[in-house]
Amino acid sequence: FAEFDDAANLLAANPDATTISIDEPGEIPKNQHSHLHEPGREEDDELLGTNDSDKTELLAGQKKSAPFWTFDYYQTFFDVDTYQVLDRIKGSVFPVPGKNFVRLYIRSNPDLYGPFWICATLVFAIAVSGNLSNFFIHLGKPTYHYVPEFRKVSIAATTIYAYAWLVPLALWGFLMWRNSKVMNIVSYSFLEIVCVYGYSLFIYIPTAILWIIPQEVVRWVLMIFSLCLSGSVLVMTFWPAVRDDNQRVALVTVGTIVLLHALLSVGCLAYFFDAPEVDVPAPVIPAQNGTAITKSQ
Amino acid sequence: FPGLTDVSISEDIPVEGEITVPVGSHSPDEDFSTLDEPVRETIMRDLKAVGKKFVHVMYPKKSSALLRDWDLWGPLVLCVSLALMLQGGSADSRDDGGPQFAEVFVIIWFGAVVITLNSKLLGGTISFFQSLCVLGYCVLPLTVAMLVCRLVLLAGSGTISFIIRLIVVIAMFGWSTLASTAFLADSQPPNRKALVVYPIFLFYFVISWMILTFTPQ
């Protein structure tokens, strides 16, 4: 390693000398891949990711080399720029049929920034929107006294974070177990699954805000729409991982994923948002002393 | 010193001075030791530092004083006063009321720690306690907003008071976010600034929401 010593000595002698640093080799191939596979001629490979699986293995090995008790290890999970996070969010909101979210956007650089802050935003969006919608629904009633309902924030936080972290854990364990029995071509790491789940929850943030509208029909339409979008992201991600398995197992797995996702959104709608009351035209009841009293619900 | 053999001092120039170093009240130890100063001076020094930082927050310019000499007294005072002022907003059942003292405390400190960790993980060069210090001090405008809201609520709680409170809280929320961004932005990597600023925005939004929805019993 004589040449390294020389370089170090040179740099020590003249600290202001210009140095050339070589960019991390992982960055350039990542950008090139999205252009190479754009035409979609190799849709299957895109879904499976077999073309770049070797490279991604190498890249994964290069990146996460710090031991897990150092700060640098966790820094590798936050190695994303603003445009990457925005791209991933866009990919979760506009799922392209046939394109796998993990292969297209994550590309062996799963980040924890997206899942964590999308869940945090969703918790507060649901709590605040629920509080606002209840306020508007009950506004005008003489017996109504506004309450901030702060307890619901902790309930929302527990639910959302449990969903976004425990369900991927269970799914990852299940997929690992199936992998040991049936040789699947596609397998995801735990962080990639957490990433997909985290980003797929993004669509619920505008949905929760729009749930303030006190119309039952509007709320259900919004819920089904967002469920389809985020559910399709999840289905398109996990179908290739289980389709080589026994068909019943594959269908049950994908069905459970969608069912849990639906349960989350229905549960949130039911618990945090009071049902908007139906407005019945107030019947006028003539009172005994001659003045009309309107009876309102 | 071979070059100085031919130098000589003439007789009529007096050479004088003291060889010994005077030991007394000017020894270097006494300048750094604050053990003997009156307690009032010690406390006033810290209070002045805290007060100076408050002024920096209210008029945020890119000064490094807030970052260099960080302290957590100011954030503690602000957090405790904010949590105390948010008391008294209760409802019929404990479950539906506003946040309790411990909840406000935990939200502010845990939120500040999480945001600091986030900015460090994203590659920020600021130290842990400096970031805590900045985030804590920038709660000052929101504490002022809380004070104003409580005074307005004393006058009445109708629509007009709500509009006044809304405007005040929105203005102070913007001030807090801008102040903390002004102090923290320089230490972040350039293409991740938005990733660092967004959690700060969320943090102050949550505190503003708690202030705005405060309803006295």
Short mmCIF file of C-alpha atoms in Angstrom, two decimals:
data_model
loop_
_atom_site.label_atom_id
_atom_site.label_comp_id
_atom_site.label_asym_id
_atom_site.label_seq_id
_atom_site.Cartn_x
_atom_site.Cartn_y
_atom_site.Cartn_z
CA PHE A 1 0.00 0.00 0.00
CA ALA A 2 2.93 2.29 -0.68
CA GLU A 3 0.97 4.47 -3.06
CA PHE A 4 -1.63 5.17 -0.39
CA ASP A 5 1.08 6.26 2.00
CA ASP A 6 2.49 8.62 -0.61
CA ALA A 7 -0.87 10.15 -1.22
CA ALA A 8 -1.46 10.62 2.48
CA ASN A 9 1.94 12.23 2.92
CA LEU A 10 1.39 14.53 -0.03
CA LEU A 11 -1.94 15.60 1.35
CA ALA A 12 -0.52 16.13 4.81
CA ALA A 13 2.23 18.29 3.37
CA ASN A 14 -0.10 20.41 1.31
CA PRO A 15 -3.57 20.31 2.76
CA ASP A 16 -4.95 22.76 0.28
CA ALA A 17 -4.09 20.69 -2.77
CA THR A 18 -7.02 19.84 -4.98
CA THR A 19 -8.06 16.29 -4.64
CA ILE A 20 -10.19 14.28 -6.99
CA SER A 21 -12.69 11.98 -5.40
CA ILE A 22 -14.41 9.23 -7.29
CA ASP A 23 -18.15 9.12 -6.87
CA GLU A 24 -19.70 6.12 -5.27
CA PRO A 25 -20.07 3.57 -8.05
CA GLY A 26 -23.57 2.80 -6.93
CA GLU A 27 -24.97 6.13 -7.98
CA ILE A 28 -24.34 6.12 -11.71
CA PRO A 29 -25.74 2.68 -12.54
CA LYS A 30 -28.89 3.54 -10.64
CA ASN A 31 -29.70 6.44 -12.87
CA GLN A 32 -28.85 4.53 -16.00
CA HIS A 33 -31.15 1.68 -15.15
CA SER A 34 -34.27 3.74 -15.25
CA HIS A 35 -33.49 4.78 -18.80
CA LEU A 36 -32.51 1.32 -19.96
CA HIS A 37 -35.67 -0.37 -18.82
CA GLU A 38 -38.13 2.41 -19.64
CA PRO A 39 -39.47 0.94 -22.93
CA GLY A 40 -40.95 -1.90 -20.92
CA ARG A 41 -39.90 -4.56 -23.35
CA GLU A 42 -38.55 -6.63 -20.50
CA GLU A 43 -41.50 -6.27 -18.23
CA ASP A 44 -40.94 -9.59 -16.59
CA ASP A 45 -37.33 -8.81 -15.87
CA GLU A 46 -38.37 -5.45 -14.57
CA LEU A 47 -40.81 -7.12 -12.25
CA LEU A 48 -38.35 -9.76 -11.17
CA GLY A 49 -35.29 -7.59 -11.25
CA THR A 50 -33.09 -10.45 -12.38
CA ASN A 51 -31.02 -8.19 -14.61
CA ASP A 52 -29.75 -6.03 -11.84
CA SER A 53 -29.99 -8.52 -9.00
CA ASP A 54 -26.27 -9.28 -9.18
CA LYS A 55 -25.37 -5.62 -9.20
CA THR A 56 -27.78 -4.82 -6.47
CA GLU A 57 -26.29 -7.59 -4.37
CA LEU A 58 -22.87 -6.04 -4.81
CA LEU A 59 -24.14 -2.57 -4.13
CA ALA A 60 -25.99 -3.73 -1.05
CA GLY A 61 -22.80 -5.31 0.19
CA GLN A 62 -20.81 -2.16 -0.41
CA LYS A 63 -23.17 0.14 1.38
CA LYS A 64 -24.05 -1.49 4.64
CA SER A 65 -20.64 -2.30 5.98
CA ALA A 66 -20.75 -0.43 9.28
CA PRO A 67 -21.55 -2.49 12.38
CA PHE A 68 -25.06 -2.01 13.66
CA TRP A 69 -24.08 -0.29 16.87
CA THR A 70 -22.50 2.70 15.13
CA PHE A 71 -24.29 5.80 14.00
CA ASP A 72 -23.01 5.34 10.44
CA TYR A 73 -24.99 2.14 10.04
CA TYR A 74 -28.25 4.00 10.51
CA GLN A 75 -27.06 6.81 8.33
CA THR A 76 -27.10 4.44 5.36
CA PHE A 77 -30.86 4.24 5.71
CA PHE A 78 -31.23 7.98 5.27
CA ASP A 79 -29.12 8.22 2.16
CA VAL A 80 -31.79 9.82 0.01
CA ASP A 81 -32.09 13.20 -1.59
CA THR A 82 -35.22 15.30 -1.80
CA TYR A 83 -35.93 14.38 -5.41
CA GLN A 84 -35.63 10.66 -4.63
CA VAL A 85 -38.18 10.90 -1.84
CA LEU A 86 -40.52 12.87 -4.08
CA ASP A 87 -40.08 10.31 -6.86
CA ARG A 88 -40.94 7.48 -4.53
CA ILE A 89 -44.03 9.28 -3.29
CA LYS A 90 -45.09 9.89 -6.89
CA GLY A 91 -44.56 6.23 -7.67
CA SER A 92 -46.80 5.20 -4.83
CA VAL A 93 -49.60 7.57 -5.82
CA PHE A 94 -49.53 6.80 -9.54
CA PRO A 95 -48.81 3.08 -9.77
CA VAL A 96 -47.84 2.06 -13.26
CA PRO A 97 -49.38 -1.32 -14.06
CA GLY A 98 -46.66 -3.85 -14.51
CA LYS A 99 -43.93 -1.84 -12.84
CA ASN A 100 -42.75 -3.06 -9.46
CA PHE A 101 -42.39 -0.25 -6.93
CA VAL A 102 -39.42 -1.82 -5.24
CA ARG A 103 -37.44 -2.50 -8.37
CA LEU A 104 -38.27 0.79 -9.96
CA TYR A 105 -37.82 3.19 -7.10
CA ILE A 106 -36.16 1.55 -4.16
CA ARG A 107 -33.41 -0.21 -6.07
CA SER A 108 -31.60 -1.57 -3.04
CA ASN A 109 -31.53 1.83 -1.39
CA PRO A 110 -34.40 1.49 1.05
CA ASP A 111 -34.76 4.49 3.25
CA LEU A 112 -36.40 4.91 6.61
CA TYR A 113 -37.07 8.61 6.14
CA GLY A 114 -40.16 8.09 3.98
CA PRO A 115 -41.92 5.46 6.08
CA PHE A 116 -41.25 7.25 9.37
CA TRP A 117 -42.33 10.75 8.37
CA ILE A 118 -45.22 9.64 6.19
CA CYS A 119 -46.58 7.70 9.17
CA ALA A 120 -46.05 10.69 11.47
CA THR A 121 -47.83 13.00 9.03
CA LEU A 122 -50.65 10.50 8.61
CA VAL A 123 -51.14 10.22 12.38
CA PHE A 124 -51.54 13.95 12.77
CA ALA A 125 -53.55 14.31 9.56
CA ILE A 126 -56.09 11.75 10.77
CA ALA A 127 -56.27 13.20 14.27
CA VAL A 128 -56.59 16.81 13.11
CA SER A 129 -59.03 16.04 10.28
CA GLY A 130 -61.16 13.89 12.55
CA ASN A 131 -61.31 16.63 15.12
CA LEU A 132 -62.17 19.25 12.47
CA SER A 133 -64.83 17.12 10.84
CA ASN A 134 -66.51 16.39 14.16
CA PHE A 135 -66.44 20.10 14.91
CA PHE A 136 -68.15 20.98 11.64
CA ILE A 137 -70.71 18.21 11.95
CA HIS A 138 -71.79 19.19 15.43
CA LEU A 139 -71.47 22.92 14.89
CA GLY A 140 -74.59 24.86 15.66
CA LYS A 141 -75.99 22.43 18.16
CA PRO A 142 -76.67 24.20 21.42
CA THR A 143 -75.46 21.33 23.55
CA TYR A 144 -72.20 20.86 21.73
CA HIS A 145 -69.00 21.85 23.48
CA TYR A 146 -65.85 21.58 21.41
CA VAL A 147 -63.22 19.17 22.74
CA PRO A 148 -59.74 18.77 21.28
CA GLU A 149 -59.82 14.96 21.73
CA PHE A 150 -56.11 14.76 22.26
CA ARG A 151 -56.22 11.11 23.38
CA LYS A 152 -57.00 10.13 19.83
CA VAL A 153 -53.55 11.23 18.71
CA SER A 154 -51.86 8.53 20.76
CA ILE A 155 -54.36 5.94 19.58
CA ALA A 156 -53.78 6.95 15.96
CA ALA A 157 -50.03 6.85 16.45
CA THR A 158 -50.09 3.38 17.96
CA THR A 159 -52.32 2.03 15.21
CA ILE A 160 -50.49 3.49 12.27
CA TYR A 161 -46.99 2.72 13.48
CA ALA A 162 -47.99 -0.81 14.47
CA TYR A 163 -49.46 -1.35 11.03
CA ALA A 164 -46.49 0.11 9.21
CA TRP A 165 -43.91 -1.90 11.14
CA LEU A 166 -45.48 -5.09 12.49
CA VAL A 167 -47.31 -6.12 9.33
CA PRO A 168 -44.12 -5.85 7.23
CA LEU A 169 -42.33 -7.85 9.93
CA ALA A 170 -44.94 -10.60 9.77
CA LEU A 171 -44.97 -10.53 5.98
CA TRP A 172 -41.20 -10.69 5.79
CA GLY A 173 -41.11 -13.61 8.20
CA PHE A 174 -43.77 -15.38 6.18
CA LEU A 175 -41.96 -14.79 2.89
CA MET A 176 -38.68 -16.01 4.37
CA TRP A 177 -40.40 -19.15 5.56
CA ARG A 178 -41.94 -19.78 2.15
CA ASN A 179 -38.59 -19.10 0.54
CA SER A 180 -37.06 -21.92 2.46
CA LYS A 181 -39.69 -24.28 1.09
CA VAL A 182 -40.19 -23.01 -2.43
CA MET A 183 -37.43 -21.37 -4.39
CA ASN A 184 -38.81 -17.92 -5.16
CA ILE A 185 -36.97 -15.80 -7.67
CA VAL A 186 -37.90 -12.56 -6.03
CA SER A 187 -37.24 -11.90 -2.39
CA TYR A 188 -37.31 -8.65 -0.51
CA SER A 189 -35.36 -7.52 2.48
CA PHE A 190 -37.23 -6.39 5.57
CA LEU A 191 -36.41 -2.74 4.95
CA GLU A 192 -37.69 -2.87 1.40
CA ILE A 193 -41.02 -4.20 2.64
CA VAL A 194 -41.17 -1.48 5.31
CA CYS A 195 -40.40 1.04 2.58
CA VAL A 196 -43.23 -0.18 0.33
CA TYR A 197 -45.72 -0.15 3.14
CA GLY A 198 -44.61 3.28 4.31
CA TYR A 199 -44.83 4.91 0.91
CA SER A 200 -48.10 3.19 0.10
CA LEU A 201 -49.68 4.94 3.10
CA PHE A 202 -48.97 8.33 1.56
CA ILE A 203 -52.23 8.42 -0.43
CA TYR A 204 -54.16 8.32 2.84
CA ILE A 205 -52.88 11.74 3.86
CA PRO A 206 -54.89 13.73 1.28
CA THR A 207 -57.70 11.21 1.73
CA ALA A 208 -57.84 11.91 5.45
CA ILE A 209 -57.93 15.64 4.81
CA LEU A 210 -60.73 15.21 2.28
CA TRP A 211 -62.66 13.08 4.76
CA ILE A 212 -63.56 16.32 6.51
CA ILE A 213 -66.33 16.63 3.92
CA PRO A 214 -69.36 15.48 5.88
CA GLN A 215 -70.95 13.38 3.16
CA GLU A 216 -71.02 9.64 3.72
CA VAL A 217 -71.00 8.81 0.01
CA VAL A 218 -68.03 11.08 -0.69
CA ARG A 219 -66.07 9.51 2.14
CA TRP A 220 -66.66 5.97 0.96
CA VAL A 221 -65.80 6.83 -2.63
CA LEU A 222 -62.57 8.45 -1.46
CA MET A 223 -61.74 5.47 0.67
CA ILE A 224 -62.30 2.95 -2.10
CA PHE A 225 -60.27 5.08 -4.50
CA SER A 226 -57.27 5.37 -2.19
CA LEU A 227 -57.56 1.72 -1.21
CA CYS A 228 -57.36 0.75 -4.88
CA LEU A 229 -54.32 2.92 -5.49
CA SER A 230 -52.26 1.88 -2.50
CA GLY A 231 -53.53 -1.69 -2.63
CA SER A 232 -52.43 -2.00 -6.23
CA VAL A 233 -48.94 -0.81 -5.28
CA LEU A 234 -48.77 -3.51 -2.63
CA VAL A 235 -50.24 -6.21 -4.86
CA MET A 236 -47.90 -5.44 -7.75
CA THR A 237 -44.98 -5.55 -5.37
CA PHE A 238 -45.81 -8.80 -3.64
CA TRP A 239 -47.41 -10.82 -6.39
CA PRO A 240 -44.07 -11.66 -8.05
CA ALA A 241 -42.75 -12.80 -4.70
CA VAL A 242 -45.43 -15.39 -4.15
CA ARG A 243 -46.62 -16.41 -7.58
CA ASP A 244 -44.11 -19.22 -7.87
CA ASP A 245 -45.59 -20.74 -4.77
CA ASN A 246 -48.61 -22.91 -4.39
CA GLN A 247 -51.44 -20.95 -5.99
CA ARG A 248 -53.70 -21.07 -2.97
CA VAL A 249 -50.96 -19.80 -0.69
CA ALA A 250 -50.18 -17.00 -3.13
CA LEU A 251 -53.80 -15.89 -3.37
CA VAL A 252 -54.34 -16.06 0.38
CA THR A 253 -51.20 -14.00 1.00
CA VAL A 254 -52.12 -11.27 -1.44
CA GLY A 255 -55.70 -11.36 -0.19
CA THR A 256 -54.56 -10.90 3.40
CA ILE A 257 -52.39 -7.96 2.44
CA VAL A 258 -55.31 -6.21 0.79
CA LEU A 259 -57.68 -7.13 3.59
CA LEU A 260 -55.43 -5.69 6.30
CA HIS A 261 -55.00 -2.54 4.27
CA ALA A 262 -58.76 -2.20 3.89
CA LEU A 263 -59.26 -2.85 7.61
CA LEU A 264 -56.88 -0.02 8.44
CA SER A 265 -58.71 2.53 6.34
CA VAL A 266 -62.21 1.43 7.36
CA GLY A 267 -61.18 1.41 11.01
CA CYS A 268 -59.69 4.88 10.80
CA LEU A 269 -62.76 6.25 9.07
CA ALA A 270 -65.11 4.67 11.58
CA TYR A 271 -63.20 5.62 14.73
CA PHE A 272 -61.89 9.09 14.06
CA PHE A 273 -64.70 10.52 11.98
CA ASP A 274 -68.19 10.71 13.36
CA ALA A 275 -70.96 9.79 11.01
CA PRO A 276 -72.44 12.85 9.38
CA GLU A 277 -76.03 13.11 10.40
CA VAL A 278 -78.79 13.12 7.90
CA ASP A 279 -80.54 16.45 7.72
CA VAL A 280 -84.27 15.98 8.04
CA PRO A 281 -86.34 19.07 7.31
CA ALA A 282 -87.53 20.22 10.68
CA PRO A 283 -91.26 19.60 11.16
CA VAL A 284 -93.14 22.48 12.63
CA ILE A 285 -95.14 21.58 15.70
CA PRO A 286 -97.72 24.13 16.83
CA ALA A 287 -97.31 24.56 20.56
CA GLN A 288 -100.14 25.12 22.95
CA ASN A 289 -99.58 28.81 23.39
CA GLY A 290 -99.73 29.35 19.65
CA THR A 291 -96.09 29.88 18.78
CA ALA A 292 -94.56 27.37 16.38
CA ILE A 293 -91.69 25.32 17.67
CA THR A 294 -89.42 23.72 15.15
CA LYS A 295 -88.11 20.38 16.15
CA SER A 296 -84.59 19.79 14.99
CA GLN A 297 -82.47 16.70 15.40
CA PHE B 1 25.08 33.69 20.51
CA PRO B 2 28.14 34.17 18.31
CA GLY B 3 26.67 37.09 16.34
CA LEU B 4 26.18 39.23 19.35
CA THR B 5 29.73 39.32 20.73
CA ASP B 6 30.27 42.81 19.44
CA VAL B 7 27.09 44.23 20.87
CA SER B 8 27.50 46.11 24.06
CA ILE B 9 25.19 48.19 26.14
CA SER B 10 26.48 51.64 26.90
CA GLU B 11 26.70 52.75 30.42
CA ASP B 12 24.20 55.55 30.31
CA ILE B 13 21.21 53.47 29.27
CA PRO B 14 19.69 52.06 32.43
CA VAL B 15 18.55 48.50 32.27
CA GLU B 16 15.78 47.92 34.67
CA GLY B 17 12.77 45.77 35.21
CA GLU B 18 11.53 43.01 37.37
CA ILE B 19 12.56 39.45 36.92
CA THR B 20 9.99 37.89 39.16
CA VAL B 21 6.39 37.41 37.97
CA PRO B 22 4.15 39.27 40.34
CA VAL B 23 1.84 36.91 42.24
CA GLY B 24 -1.29 38.58 43.37
CA SER B 25 -4.70 39.51 42.10
CA HIS B 26 -3.66 39.33 38.44
CA SER B 27 -2.60 35.70 38.25
CA PRO B 28 -4.10 33.87 35.26
CA ASP B 29 -5.96 31.41 37.48
CA GLU B 30 -8.22 34.07 38.91
CA ASP B 31 -9.39 35.23 35.50
CA PHE B 32 -11.01 31.85 34.69
CA SER B 33 -12.20 30.93 38.12
CA THR B 34 -15.71 32.07 38.90
CA LEU B 35 -15.77 30.51 42.30
CA ASP B 36 -15.24 33.69 44.22
CA GLU B 37 -17.63 35.97 42.40
CA PRO B 38 -20.94 36.86 43.98
CA VAL B 39 -23.82 34.49 43.16
CA ARG B 40 -25.80 37.31 41.67
CA GLU B 41 -23.13 37.79 39.03
CA THR B 42 -23.17 34.13 38.10
CA ILE B 43 -26.92 34.04 37.73
CA MET B 44 -27.05 37.31 35.83
CA ARG B 45 -24.50 36.06 33.34
CA ASP B 46 -26.62 33.04 32.51
CA LEU B 47 -29.79 35.09 32.42
CA LYS B 48 -28.20 37.57 30.07
CA ALA B 49 -27.12 34.75 27.77
CA VAL B 50 -30.63 33.36 27.73
CA GLY B 51 -32.11 36.80 27.16
CA LYS B 52 -29.72 37.48 24.30
CA LYS B 53 -30.84 34.27 22.63
CA PHE B 54 -34.48 35.25 23.02
CA VAL B 55 -33.71 38.47 21.20
CA HIS B 56 -31.94 36.52 18.47
CA VAL B 57 -35.03 34.39 17.98
CA MET B 58 -37.37 37.35 17.75
CA TYR B 59 -35.17 39.01 15.14
CA PRO B 60 -33.67 36.05 13.30
CA LYS B 61 -30.56 37.03 11.48
CA LYS B 62 -27.89 34.57 10.54
CA SER B 63 -25.91 34.99 13.70
CA SER B 64 -23.98 32.11 15.12
CA ALA B 65 -24.40 33.15 18.74
CA LEU B 66 -27.39 30.88 19.16
CA LEU B 67 -25.49 27.95 17.83
CA ARG B 68 -22.13 28.54 19.47
CA ASP B 69 -23.13 28.95 23.08
CA TRP B 70 -26.02 26.60 23.31
CA ASP B 71 -27.91 26.17 26.50
CA LEU B 72 -31.12 24.41 27.36
CA TRP B 73 -32.41 26.79 30.03
CA GLY B 74 -34.45 28.78 27.58
CA PRO B 75 -36.14 25.74 26.00
CA LEU B 76 -36.93 24.38 29.46
CA VAL B 77 -38.52 27.63 30.61
CA LEU B 78 -40.51 27.93 27.39
CA CYS B 79 -41.64 24.32 27.44
CA VAL B 80 -42.75 24.47 31.07
CA SER B 81 -44.62 27.73 30.62
CA LEU B 82 -46.31 26.49 27.44
CA ALA B 83 -47.34 23.25 29.14
CA LEU B 84 -48.65 25.14 32.15
CA MET B 85 -50.67 27.52 29.98
CA LEU B 86 -52.18 24.60 28.09
CA GLN B 87 -53.59 23.30 31.35
CA GLY B 88 -57.08 23.99 32.27
CA GLY B 89 -58.47 23.00 28.91
CA SER B 90 -60.56 20.08 29.97
CA ALA B 91 -63.81 18.53 29.00
CA ASP B 92 -66.44 16.36 30.60
CA SER B 93 -64.36 13.24 30.37
CA ARG B 94 -60.62 13.29 30.77
CA ASP B 95 -60.24 11.39 27.55
CA ASP B 96 -61.55 14.08 25.28
CA GLY B 97 -59.77 17.05 26.69
CA GLY B 98 -56.67 18.82 25.61
CA PRO B 99 -53.16 17.58 26.19
CA GLN B 100 -51.99 17.12 29.74
CA PHE B 101 -48.78 18.67 31.08
CA ALA B 102 -46.76 15.50 30.55
CA GLU B 103 -48.06 15.10 27.02
CA VAL B 104 -47.01 18.59 25.99
CA PHE B 105 -43.63 18.13 27.63
CA VAL B 106 -43.05 14.79 25.92
CA ILE B 107 -44.21 16.06 22.54
CA ILE B 108 -41.89 19.05 22.62
CA TRP B 109 -38.79 17.27 23.87
CA PHE B 110 -39.31 13.98 22.07
CA GLY B 111 -40.22 15.84 18.90
CA ALA B 112 -37.11 17.99 19.13
CA VAL B 113 -34.91 14.93 19.72
CA VAL B 114 -36.44 13.08 16.77
CA ILE B 115 -35.98 16.06 14.46
CA THR B 116 -32.37 16.44 15.59
CA LEU B 117 -31.70 12.76 14.97
CA ASN B 118 -33.36 13.07 11.60
CA SER B 119 -31.19 15.97 10.54
CA LYS B 120 -28.05 14.26 11.78
CA LEU B 121 -28.93 11.03 10.00
CA LEU B 122 -29.48 12.95 6.78
CA GLY B 123 -25.95 14.26 7.05
CA GLY B 124 -26.27 17.52 8.93
CA THR B 125 -23.18 18.96 10.53
CA ILE B 126 -24.86 20.52 13.52
CA SER B 127 -24.28 19.03 16.93
CA PHE B 128 -27.04 17.33 18.88
CA PHE B 129 -27.45 19.90 21.61
CA GLN B 130 -27.07 22.88 19.31
CA SER B 131 -30.02 21.65 17.31
CA LEU B 132 -32.07 20.99 20.46
CA CYS B 133 -31.20 24.49 21.63
CA VAL B 134 -32.36 26.12 18.38
CA LEU B 135 -35.59 24.13 18.18
CA GLY B 136 -36.36 24.87 21.81
CA TYR B 137 -35.70 28.58 21.58
CA CYS B 138 -37.81 28.89 18.43
CA VAL B 139 -40.85 27.83 20.46
CA LEU B 140 -40.78 31.37 21.88
CA PRO B 141 -43.15 32.92 19.26
CA LEU B 142 -45.65 30.12 19.89
CA THR B 143 -45.46 30.70 23.64
CA VAL B 144 -46.22 34.35 23.00
CA ALA B 145 -49.15 33.23 20.83
CA MET B 146 -50.43 31.04 23.67
CA LEU B 147 -50.27 33.99 26.04
CA VAL B 148 -52.21 36.16 23.59
CA CYS B 149 -54.76 33.40 23.04
CA ARG B 150 -55.40 33.02 26.73
CA LEU B 151 -55.86 36.77 27.09
CA VAL B 152 -58.24 36.86 24.13
CA LEU B 153 -60.20 33.93 25.57
CA LEU B 154 -60.61 35.86 28.81
CA ALA B 155 -62.46 38.48 26.82
CA GLY B 156 -64.78 36.04 25.12
CA SER B 157 -64.89 32.89 23.03
CA GLY B 158 -67.01 33.76 20.04
CA THR B 159 -66.22 33.80 16.39
CA ILE B 160 -64.27 37.05 16.47
CA SER B 161 -61.99 35.79 19.21
CA PHE B 162 -61.46 32.64 17.19
CA ILE B 163 -60.47 34.62 14.13
CA ILE B 164 -58.05 36.72 16.15
CA ARG B 165 -56.55 33.62 17.69
CA LEU B 166 -56.29 31.96 14.29
CA ILE B 167 -54.42 34.89 12.79
CA VAL B 168 -52.08 35.20 15.76
CA VAL B 169 -51.30 31.48 15.83
CA ILE B 170 -50.69 31.31 12.09
CA ALA B 171 -48.38 34.32 12.22
CA MET B 172 -46.39 32.93 15.16
CA PHE B 173 -46.21 29.50 13.55
CA GLY B 174 -44.72 31.05 10.44
CA TRP B 175 -42.29 33.05 12.55
CA SER B 176 -41.14 29.96 14.49
CA THR B 177 -40.63 27.91 11.38
CA LEU B 178 -38.78 30.66 9.56
CA ALA B 179 -36.58 31.41 12.58
CA SER B 180 -35.54 27.81 13.10
CA THR B 181 -34.99 27.30 9.39
CA ALA B 182 -32.81 30.40 9.26
CA PHE B 183 -30.61 29.00 12.00
CA LEU B 184 -30.51 25.39 10.91
CA ALA B 185 -30.48 25.62 7.14
CA ASP B 186 -26.79 26.27 6.71
CA SER B 187 -25.69 23.10 8.39
CA GLN B 188 -27.68 20.79 6.14
CA PRO B 189 -26.53 19.14 2.93
CA PRO B 190 -27.81 21.21 0.01
CA ASN B 191 -30.00 18.68 -1.79
CA ARG B 192 -31.73 17.53 1.36
CA LYS B 193 -32.83 20.82 2.80
CA ALA B 194 -36.51 20.14 2.19
CA LEU B 195 -36.21 16.76 3.89
CA VAL B 196 -34.88 18.49 7.00
CA VAL B 197 -37.25 21.45 7.00
CA TYR B 198 -40.44 19.42 6.63
CA PRO B 199 -40.28 17.71 10.07
CA ILE B 200 -39.64 21.11 11.68
CA PHE B 201 -42.74 22.38 9.91
CA LEU B 202 -44.74 19.41 11.20
CA PHE B 203 -43.42 19.91 14.75
CA TYR B 204 -44.46 23.55 14.97
CA PHE B 205 -47.74 22.75 13.23
CA VAL B 206 -48.63 20.25 15.95
CA ILE B 207 -47.75 22.75 18.68
CA SER B 208 -49.78 25.43 16.91
CA TRP B 209 -52.73 23.06 16.64
CA MET B 210 -52.57 22.38 20.38
CA ILE B 211 -52.53 26.14 21.04
CA LEU B 212 -55.37 26.90 18.65
CA THR B 213 -57.67 24.16 19.93
CA PHE B 214 -57.23 25.14 23.55
CA THR B 215 -60.63 25.70 25.05
CA PRO B 216 -61.03 26.66 28.66
CA GLN B 217 -63.72 24.87 30.54
#
